[in-house]
PDB file of C-alpha atoms in Angstrom:
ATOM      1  CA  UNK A 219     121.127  67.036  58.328  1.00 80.00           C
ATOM      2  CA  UNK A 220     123.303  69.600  59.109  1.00 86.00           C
ATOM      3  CA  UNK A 221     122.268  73.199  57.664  1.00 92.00           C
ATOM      4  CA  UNK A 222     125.352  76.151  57.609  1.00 93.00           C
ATOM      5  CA  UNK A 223     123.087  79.856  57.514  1.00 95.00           C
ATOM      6  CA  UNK A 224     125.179  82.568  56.909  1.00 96.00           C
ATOM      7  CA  UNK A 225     123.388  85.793  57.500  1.00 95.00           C
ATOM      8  CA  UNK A 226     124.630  89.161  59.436  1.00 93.00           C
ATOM      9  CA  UNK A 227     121.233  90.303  60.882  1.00 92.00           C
ATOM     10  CA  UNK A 228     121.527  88.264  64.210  1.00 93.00           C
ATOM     11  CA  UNK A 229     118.222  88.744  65.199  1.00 93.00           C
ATOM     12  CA  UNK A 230     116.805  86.900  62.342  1.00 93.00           C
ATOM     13  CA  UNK A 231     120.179  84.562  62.142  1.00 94.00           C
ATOM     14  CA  UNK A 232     118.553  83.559  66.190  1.00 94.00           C
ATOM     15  CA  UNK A 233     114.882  82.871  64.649  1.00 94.00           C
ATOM     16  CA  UNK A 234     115.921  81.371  61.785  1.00 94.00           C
ATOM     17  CA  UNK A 235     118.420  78.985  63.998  1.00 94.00           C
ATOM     18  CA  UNK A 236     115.717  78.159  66.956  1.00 94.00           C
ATOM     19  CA  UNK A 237     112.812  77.400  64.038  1.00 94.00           C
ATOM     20  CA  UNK A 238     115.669  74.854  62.256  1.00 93.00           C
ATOM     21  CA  UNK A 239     116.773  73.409  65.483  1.00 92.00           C
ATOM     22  CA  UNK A 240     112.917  72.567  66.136  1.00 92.00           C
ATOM     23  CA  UNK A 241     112.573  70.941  63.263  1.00 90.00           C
ATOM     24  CA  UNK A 242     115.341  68.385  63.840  1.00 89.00           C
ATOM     25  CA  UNK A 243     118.262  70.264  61.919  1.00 89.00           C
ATOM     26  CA  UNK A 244     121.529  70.530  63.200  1.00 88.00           C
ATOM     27  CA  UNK A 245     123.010  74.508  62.232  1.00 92.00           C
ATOM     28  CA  UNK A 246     126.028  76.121  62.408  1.00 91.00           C
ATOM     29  CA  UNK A 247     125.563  80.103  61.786  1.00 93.00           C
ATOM     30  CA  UNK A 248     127.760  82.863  60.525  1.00 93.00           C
ATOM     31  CA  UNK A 249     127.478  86.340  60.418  1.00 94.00           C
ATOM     32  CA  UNK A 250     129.450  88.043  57.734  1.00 94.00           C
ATOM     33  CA  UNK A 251     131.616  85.863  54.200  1.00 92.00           C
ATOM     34  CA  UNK A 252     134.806  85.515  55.503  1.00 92.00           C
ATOM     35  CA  UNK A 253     133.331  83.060  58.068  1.00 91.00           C
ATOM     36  CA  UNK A 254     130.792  81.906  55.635  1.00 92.00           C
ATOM     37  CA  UNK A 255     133.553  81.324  53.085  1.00 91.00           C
ATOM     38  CA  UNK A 256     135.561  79.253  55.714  1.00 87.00           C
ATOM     39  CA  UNK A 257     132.798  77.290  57.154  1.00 86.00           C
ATOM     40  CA  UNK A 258     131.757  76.152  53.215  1.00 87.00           C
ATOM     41  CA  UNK A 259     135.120  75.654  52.689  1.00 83.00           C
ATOM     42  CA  UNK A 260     135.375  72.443  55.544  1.00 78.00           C
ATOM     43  CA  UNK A 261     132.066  70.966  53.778  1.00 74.00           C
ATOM     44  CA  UNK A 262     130.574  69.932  56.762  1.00 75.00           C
ATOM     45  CA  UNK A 263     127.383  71.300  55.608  1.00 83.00           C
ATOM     46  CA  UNK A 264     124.356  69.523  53.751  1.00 84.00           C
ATOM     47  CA  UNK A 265     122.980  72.799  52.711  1.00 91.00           C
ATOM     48  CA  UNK A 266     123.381  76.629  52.580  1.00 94.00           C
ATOM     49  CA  UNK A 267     121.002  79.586  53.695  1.00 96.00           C
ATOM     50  CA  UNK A 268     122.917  81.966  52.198  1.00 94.00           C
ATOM     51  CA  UNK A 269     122.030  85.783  52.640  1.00 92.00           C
ATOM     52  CA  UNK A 270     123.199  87.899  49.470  1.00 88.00           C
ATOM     53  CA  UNK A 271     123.852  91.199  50.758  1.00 88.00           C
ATOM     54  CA  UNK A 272     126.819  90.144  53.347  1.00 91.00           C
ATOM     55  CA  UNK A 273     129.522  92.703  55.417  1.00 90.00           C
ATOM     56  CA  UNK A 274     133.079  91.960  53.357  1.00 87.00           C
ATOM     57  CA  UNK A 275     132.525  89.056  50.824  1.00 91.00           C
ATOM     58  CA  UNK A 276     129.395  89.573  49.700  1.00 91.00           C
ATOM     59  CA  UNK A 277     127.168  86.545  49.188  1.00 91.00           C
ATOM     60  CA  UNK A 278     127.501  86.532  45.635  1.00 90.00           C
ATOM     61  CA  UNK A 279     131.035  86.465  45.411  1.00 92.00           C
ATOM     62  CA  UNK A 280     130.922  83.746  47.894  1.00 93.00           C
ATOM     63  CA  UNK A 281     128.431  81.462  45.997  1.00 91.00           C
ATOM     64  CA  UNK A 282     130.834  82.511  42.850  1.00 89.00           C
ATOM     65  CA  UNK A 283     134.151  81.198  44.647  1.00 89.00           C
ATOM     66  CA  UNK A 284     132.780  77.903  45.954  1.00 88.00           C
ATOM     67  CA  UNK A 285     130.877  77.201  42.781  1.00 85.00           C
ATOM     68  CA  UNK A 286     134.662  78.070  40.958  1.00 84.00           C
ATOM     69  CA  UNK A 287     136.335  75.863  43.750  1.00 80.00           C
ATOM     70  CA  UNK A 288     133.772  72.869  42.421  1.00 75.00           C
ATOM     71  CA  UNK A 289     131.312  72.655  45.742  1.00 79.00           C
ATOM     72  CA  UNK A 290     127.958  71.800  44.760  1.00 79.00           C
ATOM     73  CA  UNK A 291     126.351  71.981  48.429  1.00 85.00           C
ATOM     74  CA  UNK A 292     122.893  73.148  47.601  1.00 90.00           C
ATOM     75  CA  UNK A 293     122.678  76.764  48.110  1.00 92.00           C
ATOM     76  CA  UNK A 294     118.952  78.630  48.950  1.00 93.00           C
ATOM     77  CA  UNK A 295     119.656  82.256  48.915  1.00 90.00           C
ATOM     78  CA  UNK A 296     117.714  84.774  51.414  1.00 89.00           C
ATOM     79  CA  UNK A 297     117.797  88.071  50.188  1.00 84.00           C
ATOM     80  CA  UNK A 298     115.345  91.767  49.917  1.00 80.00           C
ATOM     81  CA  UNK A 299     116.429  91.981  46.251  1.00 75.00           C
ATOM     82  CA  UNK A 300     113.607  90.458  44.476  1.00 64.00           C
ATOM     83  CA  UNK A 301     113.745  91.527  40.965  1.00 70.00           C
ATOM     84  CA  UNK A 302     113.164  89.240  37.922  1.00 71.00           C
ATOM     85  CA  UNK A 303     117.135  90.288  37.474  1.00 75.00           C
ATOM     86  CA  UNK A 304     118.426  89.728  40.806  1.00 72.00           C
ATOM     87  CA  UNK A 305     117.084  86.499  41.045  1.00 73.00           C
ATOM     88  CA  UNK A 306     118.616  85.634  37.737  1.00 77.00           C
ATOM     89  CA  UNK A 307     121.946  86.753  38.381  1.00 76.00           C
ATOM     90  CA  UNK A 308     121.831  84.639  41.500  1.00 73.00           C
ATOM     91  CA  UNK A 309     120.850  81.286  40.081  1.00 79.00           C
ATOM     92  CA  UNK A 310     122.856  81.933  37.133  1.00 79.00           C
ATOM     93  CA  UNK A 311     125.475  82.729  40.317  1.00 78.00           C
ATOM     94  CA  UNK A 312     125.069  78.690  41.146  1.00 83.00           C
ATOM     95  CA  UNK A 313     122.159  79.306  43.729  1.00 86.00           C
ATOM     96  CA  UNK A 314     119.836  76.104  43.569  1.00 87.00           C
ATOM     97  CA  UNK A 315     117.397  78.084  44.873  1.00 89.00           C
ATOM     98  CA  UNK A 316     115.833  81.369  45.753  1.00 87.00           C
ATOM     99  CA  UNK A 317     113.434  83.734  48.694  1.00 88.00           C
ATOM    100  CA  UNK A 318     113.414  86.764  49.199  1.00 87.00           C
ATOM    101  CA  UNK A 319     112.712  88.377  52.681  1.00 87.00           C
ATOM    102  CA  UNK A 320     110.065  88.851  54.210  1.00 86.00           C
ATOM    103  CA  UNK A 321     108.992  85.397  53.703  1.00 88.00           C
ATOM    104  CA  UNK A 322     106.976  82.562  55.630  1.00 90.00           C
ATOM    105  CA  UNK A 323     108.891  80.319  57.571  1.00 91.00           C
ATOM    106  CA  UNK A 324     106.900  77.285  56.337  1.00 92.00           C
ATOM    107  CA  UNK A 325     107.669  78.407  52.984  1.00 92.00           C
ATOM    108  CA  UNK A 326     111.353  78.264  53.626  1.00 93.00           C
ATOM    109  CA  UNK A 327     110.757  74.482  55.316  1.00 93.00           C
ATOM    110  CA  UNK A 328     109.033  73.463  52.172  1.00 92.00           C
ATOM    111  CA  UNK A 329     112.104  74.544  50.198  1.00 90.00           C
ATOM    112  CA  UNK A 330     114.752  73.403  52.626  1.00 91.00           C
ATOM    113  CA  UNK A 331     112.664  69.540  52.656  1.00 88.00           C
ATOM    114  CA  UNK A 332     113.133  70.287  48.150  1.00 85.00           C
ATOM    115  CA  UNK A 333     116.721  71.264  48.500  1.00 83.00           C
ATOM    116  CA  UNK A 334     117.686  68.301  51.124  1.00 78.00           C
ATOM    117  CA  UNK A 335     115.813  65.494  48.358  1.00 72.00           C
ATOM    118  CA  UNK A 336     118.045  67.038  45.302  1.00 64.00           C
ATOM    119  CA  UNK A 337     121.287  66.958  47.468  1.00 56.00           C
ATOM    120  CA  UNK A 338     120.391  63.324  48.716  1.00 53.00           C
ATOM    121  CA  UNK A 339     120.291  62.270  44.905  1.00 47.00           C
ATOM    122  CA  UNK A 340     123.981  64.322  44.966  1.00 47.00           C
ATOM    123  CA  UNK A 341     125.508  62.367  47.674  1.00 48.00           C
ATOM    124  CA  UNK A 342     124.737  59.295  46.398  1.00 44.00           C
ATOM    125  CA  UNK A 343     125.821  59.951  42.820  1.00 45.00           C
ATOM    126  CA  UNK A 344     129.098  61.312  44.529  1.00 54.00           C
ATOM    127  CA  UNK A 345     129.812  58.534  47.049  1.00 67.00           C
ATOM    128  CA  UNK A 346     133.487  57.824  45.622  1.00 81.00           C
ATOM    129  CA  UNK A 347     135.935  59.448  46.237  1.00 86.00           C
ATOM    130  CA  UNK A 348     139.135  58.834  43.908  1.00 89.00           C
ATOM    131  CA  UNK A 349     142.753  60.021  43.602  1.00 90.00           C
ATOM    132  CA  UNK A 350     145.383  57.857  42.170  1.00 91.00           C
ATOM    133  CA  UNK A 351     145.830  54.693  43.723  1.00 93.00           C
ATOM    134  CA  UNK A 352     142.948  55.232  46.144  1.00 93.00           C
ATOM    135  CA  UNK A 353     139.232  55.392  46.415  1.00 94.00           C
ATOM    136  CA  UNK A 354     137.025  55.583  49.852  1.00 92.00           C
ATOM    137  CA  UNK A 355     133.417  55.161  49.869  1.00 90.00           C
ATOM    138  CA  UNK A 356     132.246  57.443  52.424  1.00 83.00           C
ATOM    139  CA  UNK A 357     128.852  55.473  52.994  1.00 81.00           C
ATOM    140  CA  UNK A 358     130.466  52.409  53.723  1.00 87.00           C
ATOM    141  CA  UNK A 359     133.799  54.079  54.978  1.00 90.00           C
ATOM    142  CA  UNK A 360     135.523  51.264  52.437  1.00 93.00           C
ATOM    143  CA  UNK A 361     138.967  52.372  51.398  1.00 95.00           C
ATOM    144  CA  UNK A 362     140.609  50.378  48.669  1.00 95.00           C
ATOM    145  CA  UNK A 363     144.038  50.270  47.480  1.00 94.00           C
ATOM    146  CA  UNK A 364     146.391  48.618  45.349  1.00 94.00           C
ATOM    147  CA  UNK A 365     146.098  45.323  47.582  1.00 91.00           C
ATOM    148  CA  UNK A 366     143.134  44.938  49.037  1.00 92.00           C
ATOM    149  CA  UNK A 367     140.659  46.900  50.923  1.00 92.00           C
ATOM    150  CA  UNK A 368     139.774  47.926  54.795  1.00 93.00           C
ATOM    151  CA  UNK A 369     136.993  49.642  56.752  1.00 93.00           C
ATOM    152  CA  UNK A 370     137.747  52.687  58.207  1.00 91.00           C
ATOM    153  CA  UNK A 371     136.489  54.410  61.468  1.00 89.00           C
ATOM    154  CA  UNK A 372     133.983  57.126  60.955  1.00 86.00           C
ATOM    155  CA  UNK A 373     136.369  59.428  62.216  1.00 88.00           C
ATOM    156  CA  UNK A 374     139.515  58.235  59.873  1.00 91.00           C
ATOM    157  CA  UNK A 375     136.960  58.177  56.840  1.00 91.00           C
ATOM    158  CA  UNK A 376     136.086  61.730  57.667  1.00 88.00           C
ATOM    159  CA  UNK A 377     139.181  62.433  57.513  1.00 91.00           C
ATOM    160  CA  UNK A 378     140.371  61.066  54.589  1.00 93.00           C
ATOM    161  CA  UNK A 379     137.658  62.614  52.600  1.00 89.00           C
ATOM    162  CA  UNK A 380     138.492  65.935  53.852  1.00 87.00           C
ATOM    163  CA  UNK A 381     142.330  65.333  52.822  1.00 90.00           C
ATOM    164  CA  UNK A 382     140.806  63.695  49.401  1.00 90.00           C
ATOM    165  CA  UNK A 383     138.761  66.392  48.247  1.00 83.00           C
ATOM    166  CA  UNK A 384     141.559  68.963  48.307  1.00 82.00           C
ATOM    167  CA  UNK A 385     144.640  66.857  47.236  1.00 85.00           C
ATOM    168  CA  UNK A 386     147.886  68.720  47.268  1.00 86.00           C
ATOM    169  CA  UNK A 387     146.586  71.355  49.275  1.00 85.00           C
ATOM    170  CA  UNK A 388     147.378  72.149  52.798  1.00 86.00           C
ATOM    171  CA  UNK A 389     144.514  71.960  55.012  1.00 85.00           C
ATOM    172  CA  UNK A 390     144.769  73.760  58.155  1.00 86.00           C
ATOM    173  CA  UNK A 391     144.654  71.813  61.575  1.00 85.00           C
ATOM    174  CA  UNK A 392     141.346  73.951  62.902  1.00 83.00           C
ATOM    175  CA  UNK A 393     139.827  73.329  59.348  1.00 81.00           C
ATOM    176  CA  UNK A 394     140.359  69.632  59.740  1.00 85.00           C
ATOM    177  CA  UNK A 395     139.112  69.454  63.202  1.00 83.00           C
ATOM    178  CA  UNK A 396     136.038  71.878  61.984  1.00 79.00           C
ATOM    179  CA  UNK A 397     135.348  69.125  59.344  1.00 77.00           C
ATOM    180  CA  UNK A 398     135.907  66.118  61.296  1.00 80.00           C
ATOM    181  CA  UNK A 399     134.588  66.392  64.659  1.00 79.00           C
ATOM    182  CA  UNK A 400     132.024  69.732  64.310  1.00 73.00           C
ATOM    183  CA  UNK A 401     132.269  73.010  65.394  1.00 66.00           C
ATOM    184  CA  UNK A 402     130.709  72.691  68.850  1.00 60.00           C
ATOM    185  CA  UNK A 403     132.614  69.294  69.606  1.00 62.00           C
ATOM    186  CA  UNK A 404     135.332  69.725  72.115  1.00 68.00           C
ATOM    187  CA  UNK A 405     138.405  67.507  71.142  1.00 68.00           C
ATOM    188  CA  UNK A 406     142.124  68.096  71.773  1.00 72.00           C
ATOM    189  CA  UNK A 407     144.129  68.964  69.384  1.00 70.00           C
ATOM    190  CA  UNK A 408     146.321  65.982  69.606  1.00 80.00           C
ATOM    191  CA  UNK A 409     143.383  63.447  68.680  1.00 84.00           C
ATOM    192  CA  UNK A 410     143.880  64.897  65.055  1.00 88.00           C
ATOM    193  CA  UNK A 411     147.332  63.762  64.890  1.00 89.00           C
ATOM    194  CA  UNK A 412     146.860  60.131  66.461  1.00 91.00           C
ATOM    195  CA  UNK A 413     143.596  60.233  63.548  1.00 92.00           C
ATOM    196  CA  UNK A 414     146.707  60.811  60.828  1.00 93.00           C
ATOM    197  CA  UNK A 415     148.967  58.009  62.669  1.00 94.00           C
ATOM    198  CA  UNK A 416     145.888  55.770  62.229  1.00 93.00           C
ATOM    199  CA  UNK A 417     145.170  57.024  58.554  1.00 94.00           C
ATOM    200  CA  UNK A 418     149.736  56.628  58.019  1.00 95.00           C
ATOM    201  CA  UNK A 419     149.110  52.722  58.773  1.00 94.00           C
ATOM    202  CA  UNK A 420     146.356  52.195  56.863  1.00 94.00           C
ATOM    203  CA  UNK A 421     147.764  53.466  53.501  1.00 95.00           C
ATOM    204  CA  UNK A 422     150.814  51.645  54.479  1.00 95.00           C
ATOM    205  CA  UNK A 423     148.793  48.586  54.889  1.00 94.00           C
ATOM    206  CA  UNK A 424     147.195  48.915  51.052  1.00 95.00           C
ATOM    207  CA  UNK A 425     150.601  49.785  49.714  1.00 95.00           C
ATOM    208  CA  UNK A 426     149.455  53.625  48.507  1.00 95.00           C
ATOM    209  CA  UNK A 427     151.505  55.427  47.384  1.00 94.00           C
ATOM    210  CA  UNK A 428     149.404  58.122  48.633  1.00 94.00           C
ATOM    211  CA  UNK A 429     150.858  60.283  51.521  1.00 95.00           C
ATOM    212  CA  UNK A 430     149.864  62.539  54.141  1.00 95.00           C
ATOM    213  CA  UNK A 431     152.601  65.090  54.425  1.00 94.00           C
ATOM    214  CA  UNK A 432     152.740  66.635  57.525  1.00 93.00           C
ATOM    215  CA  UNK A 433     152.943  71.029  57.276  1.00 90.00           C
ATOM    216  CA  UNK A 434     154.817  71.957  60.437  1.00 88.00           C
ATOM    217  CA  UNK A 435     152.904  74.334  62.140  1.00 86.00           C
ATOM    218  CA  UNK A 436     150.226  74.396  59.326  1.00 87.00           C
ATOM    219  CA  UNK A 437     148.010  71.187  58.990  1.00 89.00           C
ATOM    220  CA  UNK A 438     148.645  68.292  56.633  1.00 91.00           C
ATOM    221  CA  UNK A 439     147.964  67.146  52.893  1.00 91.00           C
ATOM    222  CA  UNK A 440     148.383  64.530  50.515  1.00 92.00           C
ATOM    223  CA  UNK A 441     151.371  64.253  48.140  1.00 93.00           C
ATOM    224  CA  UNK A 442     152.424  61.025  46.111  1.00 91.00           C
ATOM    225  CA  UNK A 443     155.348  59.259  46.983  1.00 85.00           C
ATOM    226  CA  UNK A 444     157.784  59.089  43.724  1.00 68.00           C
TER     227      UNK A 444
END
């Protein structure tokens, strides 16, 4: 399970990392909501620590933009404002869930083990992934067309779903290689594009008239071919 904890005081971001990491979880950490914003935006992450008071984007208008943007990663905010209010205002915000600091670390297991059982149910609801003449199931990395269907490589399924979820938009190369392959993965760059040659063949295969469009200089994303 990987957790994404977004929170700018680093000594705490380094406790709260080392007592996640010892408890099996793989974390990514950032430390103000720009890079917050852009990590949640690649949806590598199976759940959020989110802290509310943030340098920039504050948490809040974070969890309001990717709750707009229709992400429903479970979200556990960590925050000192712990007024019958401010808790309201952040669940009715989209939080799932809610501590304020100081708190117990087992406490914050207990609601991280609650969190990762509600988004399990999620995923599973949400294993399809459809748009127009396609539709990948990311469990079984099945992709299905207009004739026939084929199994797809982890990595090309990854893919896919990252290009699926946002169709019509551009996605960046480093936010496709964030998504696919991790942020502490080295890769070259070129592995993305021989991952789109792979992806160009396969659609070809099914007869989609799906597309990835390549965005010189920018990334790719997926158009319909008229």
């Amino acid at each position: 399970m990987r957790i994404l904890l977004i929170e700018d005081d680093r000594k705490l971001s380094e406790a709260l990392c080392c007592a996640l990491q010892k408890e099996g979880y793989e974390v990514d950490t950032a430390y103000d909501g720009e890079e917050g914003l852009y990590y949640m935006e690649t949806g590598t992450a199976d759940l959020v620590l989110l802290d509310r008071m943030l340098p920039g984007l504050s948490g809040t208008e974070l969890l309001r933009q990717r709750r707009q943007a229709g992400d429903a990663t479970p979200v556990l905010l960590l925050t000192a404002m712990g007024t019958l209010e401010d808790r309201i205002t952040g669940l009715d915000l989209g939080a799932d869930d809610y501590l304020v600091k100081p708190f117990a670390m087992e406490e914050l297991m207990a609601r991280i083990r609650s969190l990762s059982r509600r988004g399990a149910a999620f995923h599973v609801a949400s294993d399809e992934l459809c748009w127009e003449d396609l539709t990948l199931r990311e469990s079984s990395c099945q992709l299905t067309g207009p004739e026939g269907e084929c199994t797809l490589s982890r990595r090309e399924c990854g893919l896919l779903a990252a290009l699926l979820r946002h169709p019509r938009q551009t996605l960046g190369r480093s936010q496709l290689l964030l998504s696919v392959w991790g942020p502490d993965t080295e890769v070259e760059d070129g592995n993305l594009d021989n991952y789109i040659f792979f992806l160009r063949r396969r659609l070809t295969a099914l007869s989609s008239s799906v597309r990835i469009q390549t965005v010189r200089g920018v990334g790719y994303r997926l158009e319909v071919s008229v």
